[in-house]
XYZ file of C-alpha atoms in Angstrom:
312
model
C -22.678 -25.372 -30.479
C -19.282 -25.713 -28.887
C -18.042 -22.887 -31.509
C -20.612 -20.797 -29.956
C -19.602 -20.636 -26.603
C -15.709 -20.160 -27.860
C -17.146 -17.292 -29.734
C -18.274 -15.890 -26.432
C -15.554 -16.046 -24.483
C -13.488 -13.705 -27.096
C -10.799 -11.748 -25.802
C -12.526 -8.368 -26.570
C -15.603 -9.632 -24.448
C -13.506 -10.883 -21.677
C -11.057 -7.974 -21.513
C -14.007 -5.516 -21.427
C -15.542 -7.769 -18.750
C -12.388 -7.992 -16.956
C -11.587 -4.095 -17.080
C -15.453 -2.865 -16.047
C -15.062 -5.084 -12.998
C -11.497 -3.956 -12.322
C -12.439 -0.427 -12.304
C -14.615 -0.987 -9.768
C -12.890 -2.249 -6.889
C -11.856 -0.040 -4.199
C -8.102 -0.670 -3.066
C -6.223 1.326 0.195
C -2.823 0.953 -1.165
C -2.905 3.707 -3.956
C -3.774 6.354 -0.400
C -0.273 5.439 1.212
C 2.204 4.881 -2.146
C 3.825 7.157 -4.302
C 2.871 6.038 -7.661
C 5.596 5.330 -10.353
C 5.553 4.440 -14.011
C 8.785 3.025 -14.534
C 10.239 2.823 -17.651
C 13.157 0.586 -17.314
C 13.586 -2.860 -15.661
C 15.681 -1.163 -12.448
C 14.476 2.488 -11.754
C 16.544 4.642 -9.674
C 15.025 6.793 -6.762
C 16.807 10.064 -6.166
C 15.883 11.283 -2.894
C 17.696 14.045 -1.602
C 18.738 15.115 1.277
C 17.032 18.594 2.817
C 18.121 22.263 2.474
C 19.772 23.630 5.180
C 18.388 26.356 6.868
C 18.714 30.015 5.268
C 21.862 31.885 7.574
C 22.879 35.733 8.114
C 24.508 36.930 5.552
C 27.824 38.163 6.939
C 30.927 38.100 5.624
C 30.328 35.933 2.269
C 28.286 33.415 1.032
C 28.750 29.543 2.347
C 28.417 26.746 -0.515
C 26.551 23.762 1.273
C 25.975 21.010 0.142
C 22.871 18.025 -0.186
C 23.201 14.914 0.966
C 22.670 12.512 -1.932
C 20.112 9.765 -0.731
C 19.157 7.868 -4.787
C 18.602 4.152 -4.218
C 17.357 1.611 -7.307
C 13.969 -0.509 -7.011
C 13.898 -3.579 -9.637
C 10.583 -4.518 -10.957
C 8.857 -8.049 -9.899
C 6.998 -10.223 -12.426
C 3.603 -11.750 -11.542
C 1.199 -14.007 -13.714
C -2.132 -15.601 -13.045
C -2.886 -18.475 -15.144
C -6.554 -19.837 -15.370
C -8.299 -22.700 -17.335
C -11.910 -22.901 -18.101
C -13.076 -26.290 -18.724
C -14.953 -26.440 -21.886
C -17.745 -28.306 -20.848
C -18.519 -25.623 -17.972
C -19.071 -23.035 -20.894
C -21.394 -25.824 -22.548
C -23.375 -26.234 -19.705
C -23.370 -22.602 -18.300
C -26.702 -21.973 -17.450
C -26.065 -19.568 -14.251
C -23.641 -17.171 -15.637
C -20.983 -18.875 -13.937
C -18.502 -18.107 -16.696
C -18.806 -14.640 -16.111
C -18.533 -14.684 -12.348
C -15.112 -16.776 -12.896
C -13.876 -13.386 -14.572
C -15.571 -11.493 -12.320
C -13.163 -13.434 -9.782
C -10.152 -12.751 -11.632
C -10.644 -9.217 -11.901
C -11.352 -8.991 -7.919
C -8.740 -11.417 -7.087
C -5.577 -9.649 -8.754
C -6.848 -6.037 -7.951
C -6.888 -6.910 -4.398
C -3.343 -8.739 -4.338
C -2.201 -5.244 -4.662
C -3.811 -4.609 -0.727
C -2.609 -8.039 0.405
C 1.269 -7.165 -0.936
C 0.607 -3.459 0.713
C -0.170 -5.354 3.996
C 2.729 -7.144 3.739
C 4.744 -4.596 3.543
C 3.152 -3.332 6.755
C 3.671 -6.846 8.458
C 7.114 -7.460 7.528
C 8.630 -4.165 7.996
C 10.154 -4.534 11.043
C 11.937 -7.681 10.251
C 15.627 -8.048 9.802
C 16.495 -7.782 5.744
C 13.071 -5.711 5.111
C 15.419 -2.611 4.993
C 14.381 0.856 4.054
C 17.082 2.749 1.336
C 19.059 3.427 4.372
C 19.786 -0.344 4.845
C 17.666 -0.288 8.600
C 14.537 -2.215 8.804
C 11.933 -0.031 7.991
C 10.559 0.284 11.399
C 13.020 1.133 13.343
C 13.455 2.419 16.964
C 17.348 3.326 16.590
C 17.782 5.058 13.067
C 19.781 7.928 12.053
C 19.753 9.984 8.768
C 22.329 12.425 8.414
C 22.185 14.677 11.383
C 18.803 13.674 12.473
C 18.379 12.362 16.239
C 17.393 9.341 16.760
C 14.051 7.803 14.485
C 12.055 5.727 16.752
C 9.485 4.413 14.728
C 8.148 1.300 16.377
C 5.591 2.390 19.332
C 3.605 0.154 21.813
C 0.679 0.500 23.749
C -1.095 -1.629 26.671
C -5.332 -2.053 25.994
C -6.984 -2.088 28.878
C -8.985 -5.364 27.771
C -6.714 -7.784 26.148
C -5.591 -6.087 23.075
C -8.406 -4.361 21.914
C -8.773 -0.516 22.674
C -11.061 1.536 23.950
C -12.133 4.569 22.090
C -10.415 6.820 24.957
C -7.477 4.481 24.628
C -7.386 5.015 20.487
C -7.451 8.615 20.918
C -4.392 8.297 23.755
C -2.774 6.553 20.810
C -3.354 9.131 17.829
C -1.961 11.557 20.098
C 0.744 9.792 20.641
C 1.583 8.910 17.321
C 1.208 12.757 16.093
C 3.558 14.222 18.719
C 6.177 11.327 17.916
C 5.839 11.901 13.872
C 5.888 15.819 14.761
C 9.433 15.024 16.269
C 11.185 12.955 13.435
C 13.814 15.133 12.022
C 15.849 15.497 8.496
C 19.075 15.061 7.560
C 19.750 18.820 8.567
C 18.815 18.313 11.956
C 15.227 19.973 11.412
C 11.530 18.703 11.745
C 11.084 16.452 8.466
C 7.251 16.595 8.811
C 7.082 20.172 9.627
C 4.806 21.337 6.439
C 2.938 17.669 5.702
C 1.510 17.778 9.521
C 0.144 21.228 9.021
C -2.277 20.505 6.439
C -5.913 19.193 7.022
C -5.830 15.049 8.095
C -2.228 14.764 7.195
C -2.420 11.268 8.859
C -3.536 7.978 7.250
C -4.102 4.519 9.118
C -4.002 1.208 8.239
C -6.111 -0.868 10.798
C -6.836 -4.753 11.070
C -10.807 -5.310 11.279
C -11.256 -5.388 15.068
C -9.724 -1.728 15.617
C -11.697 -0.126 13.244
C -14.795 0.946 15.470
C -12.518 1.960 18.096
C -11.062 4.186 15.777
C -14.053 5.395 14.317
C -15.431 6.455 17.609
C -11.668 7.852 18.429
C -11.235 10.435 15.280
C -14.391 10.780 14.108
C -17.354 11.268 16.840
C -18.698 14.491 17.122
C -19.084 14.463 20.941
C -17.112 12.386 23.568
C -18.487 9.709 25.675
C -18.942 12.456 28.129
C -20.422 14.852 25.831
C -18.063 17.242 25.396
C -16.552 18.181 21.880
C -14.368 15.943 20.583
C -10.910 17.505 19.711
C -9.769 14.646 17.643
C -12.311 14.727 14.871
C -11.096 14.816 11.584
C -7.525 14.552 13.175
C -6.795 11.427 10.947
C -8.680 9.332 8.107
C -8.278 5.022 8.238
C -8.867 2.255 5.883
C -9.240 -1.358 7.088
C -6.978 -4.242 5.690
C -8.515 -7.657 6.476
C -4.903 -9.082 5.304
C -3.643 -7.834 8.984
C -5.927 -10.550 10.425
C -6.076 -12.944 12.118
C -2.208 -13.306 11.996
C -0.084 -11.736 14.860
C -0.348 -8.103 13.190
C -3.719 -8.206 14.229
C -2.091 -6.101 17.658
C -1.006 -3.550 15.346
C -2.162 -0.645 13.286
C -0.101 1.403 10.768
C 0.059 5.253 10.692
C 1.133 7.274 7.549
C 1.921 11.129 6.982
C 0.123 10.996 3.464
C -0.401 14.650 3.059
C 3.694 15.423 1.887
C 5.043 15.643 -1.324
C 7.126 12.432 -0.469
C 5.230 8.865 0.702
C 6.179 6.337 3.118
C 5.661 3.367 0.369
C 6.286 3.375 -3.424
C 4.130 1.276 -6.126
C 6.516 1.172 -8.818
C 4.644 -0.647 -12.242
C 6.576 -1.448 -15.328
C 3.621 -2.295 -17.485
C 0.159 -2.281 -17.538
C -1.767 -5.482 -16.341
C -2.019 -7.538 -19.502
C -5.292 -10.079 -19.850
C -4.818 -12.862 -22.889
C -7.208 -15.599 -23.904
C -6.705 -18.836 -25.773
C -9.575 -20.032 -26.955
C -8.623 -21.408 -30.255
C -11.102 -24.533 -31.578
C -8.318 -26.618 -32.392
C -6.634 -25.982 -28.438
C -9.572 -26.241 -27.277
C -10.397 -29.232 -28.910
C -7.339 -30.657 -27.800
C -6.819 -29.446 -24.357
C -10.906 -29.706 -23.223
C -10.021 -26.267 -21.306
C -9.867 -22.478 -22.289
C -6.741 -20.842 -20.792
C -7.326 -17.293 -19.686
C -3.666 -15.227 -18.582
C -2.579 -12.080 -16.613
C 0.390 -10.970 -15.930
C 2.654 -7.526 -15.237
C 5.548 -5.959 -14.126
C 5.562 -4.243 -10.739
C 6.867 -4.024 -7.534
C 5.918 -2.748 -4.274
C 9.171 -1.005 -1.992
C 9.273 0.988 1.331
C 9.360 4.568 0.598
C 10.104 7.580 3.464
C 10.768 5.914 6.819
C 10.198 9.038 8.730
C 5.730 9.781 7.522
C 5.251 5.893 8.669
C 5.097 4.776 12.397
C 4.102 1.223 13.450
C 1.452 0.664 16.792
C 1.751 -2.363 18.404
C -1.509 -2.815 21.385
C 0.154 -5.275 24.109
């Protein structure tokens, strides 16, 4: 009978398990990360700097150059390793086998949000440099001939720390006119074309801001009943991972609409799932070992589409 089970918990069967229930899961990082297949171990970034402006055409033409931003971002390797005891699979009468693989499959699909979080949390700490070797928010950064890139904003709530809806909209204005400002490496407005298309904004809230913000950006009416001119301004997604710690006073804002990203999800390989359920290991060991593991990495992207809110 013991074959039996070992016969069920095949790799094809768990894989396909694995896979359906992976599928499935909706994750927030993949709206705020450039998305890389990488095929080496170390893949290098080449962002350039920005065209200069067009000039009149006078007396000759004038080479000019681009500054030459590339930086290199070397893959991580991550493994999950989990063991089945085999009399769980003899006594399964619940389906409980399946829900452990179920698990799996939610568990590692949603490390990607929790590593995107962190990310968030930890960007303003010293040695969580951007490719231009500052912290990635920043209220004193230069690039090129850019003025100065302040972004790191705060806020005082009326009540504690949480915002009102009136409040939340104060802030998404805020945080557009400051993004509007941020400038290239020429000395011009970096987010000139992203901000001019439809919702070219993207949040990342903790749990408690998220009705606030709802009521901020996407409300027909106001309070008072009068239209409400920051509809459809912005979109949001909710990361539980920025509760209950400290971050939960802040919220995230992204320019996601650009051909360039403020994050980058860089993967190496796909996620590999391997099973050992051979009789004789089995036998030996009383368990069934099932393994993950892959190769990527996630790395700050564009400083200047990402702005960090912090509600005092």
């Amino acid at each position: 009978m013991a074959q039996s089970y070992l016969q069920l918990l095949s790799v094809r069967g768990v894989t396909g398990r694995f896979n359906k229930v992976f599928d499935k899961i909706p994750t927030i990082y993949q709206n705020h990360c450039a998305l890389y297949d990488a095929d080496t171990d170390i893949m290098p970034h080449a962002i350039a700097g920005f065209v200069p402006r067009p000039r009149e055409f006078t007396n000759g033409r004038m080479v000019q150059g681009i500054r030459d931003f590339t930086f290199n971002v070397t893959n991580k390797e991550y493994e999950l390793t989990i063991e089945i005891p085999r009399k769980w699979m003899e006594d399964d009468q619940t389906g409980a086998i399946n829900q452990r693989i179920d698990e799996i499959a939610e568990t590692w699909q949603t490390f990607y949000d929790y590593q995107f979080s962190q990310l968030l949390i930890n960007g303003a700490t010293s040695t969580y440099n951007g490719w231009d070797g500052a912290t990635f928010y920043n209220d004193s950064r230069t690039i090129g001939g850019s003025a100065t890139i302040d972004n790191k904003l705060t806020s005082a709530a009326a009540t504690s720390t949480t915002p009102t809806t009136a409040e939340m909209q104060t802030a998404v204005r805020d945080i557009k006119k400051q993004l509007w400002k941020f400038q290239n490496d020429q000395g011009n407005p970096f987010n000139a074309a992203a901000m001019g298309m439809p919702k070219p904004i993207r949040f990342v809230l903790p749990p408690d801001y998220e009705f606030p913000f709802k009521g901020a950006v996407q409300s027909a009416l106001t309070g008072g009943g009068d239209t409400n001119v920051f509809i459809n301004v912005a979109d949001g997604d909710v990361s539980p991972y920025l509760a209950p710690t400290a971050e939960a006073t802040k919220m995230y804002a992204n320019v996601v609409s650009g051909s360039r990203k403020p994050f980058i999800f860089q993967k190496r390989t796909n996620l590999e799932i391997e099973i050992d359920n051979r009789p004789e290991e089995v036998a030996k060991t009383g368990v069934v070992a099932i393994y993950c593991r892959q190769r990527y990495v996630f790395a700050y992207g564009e400083p200047r589409m990402s702005l960090e809110y912090t509600w005092s």
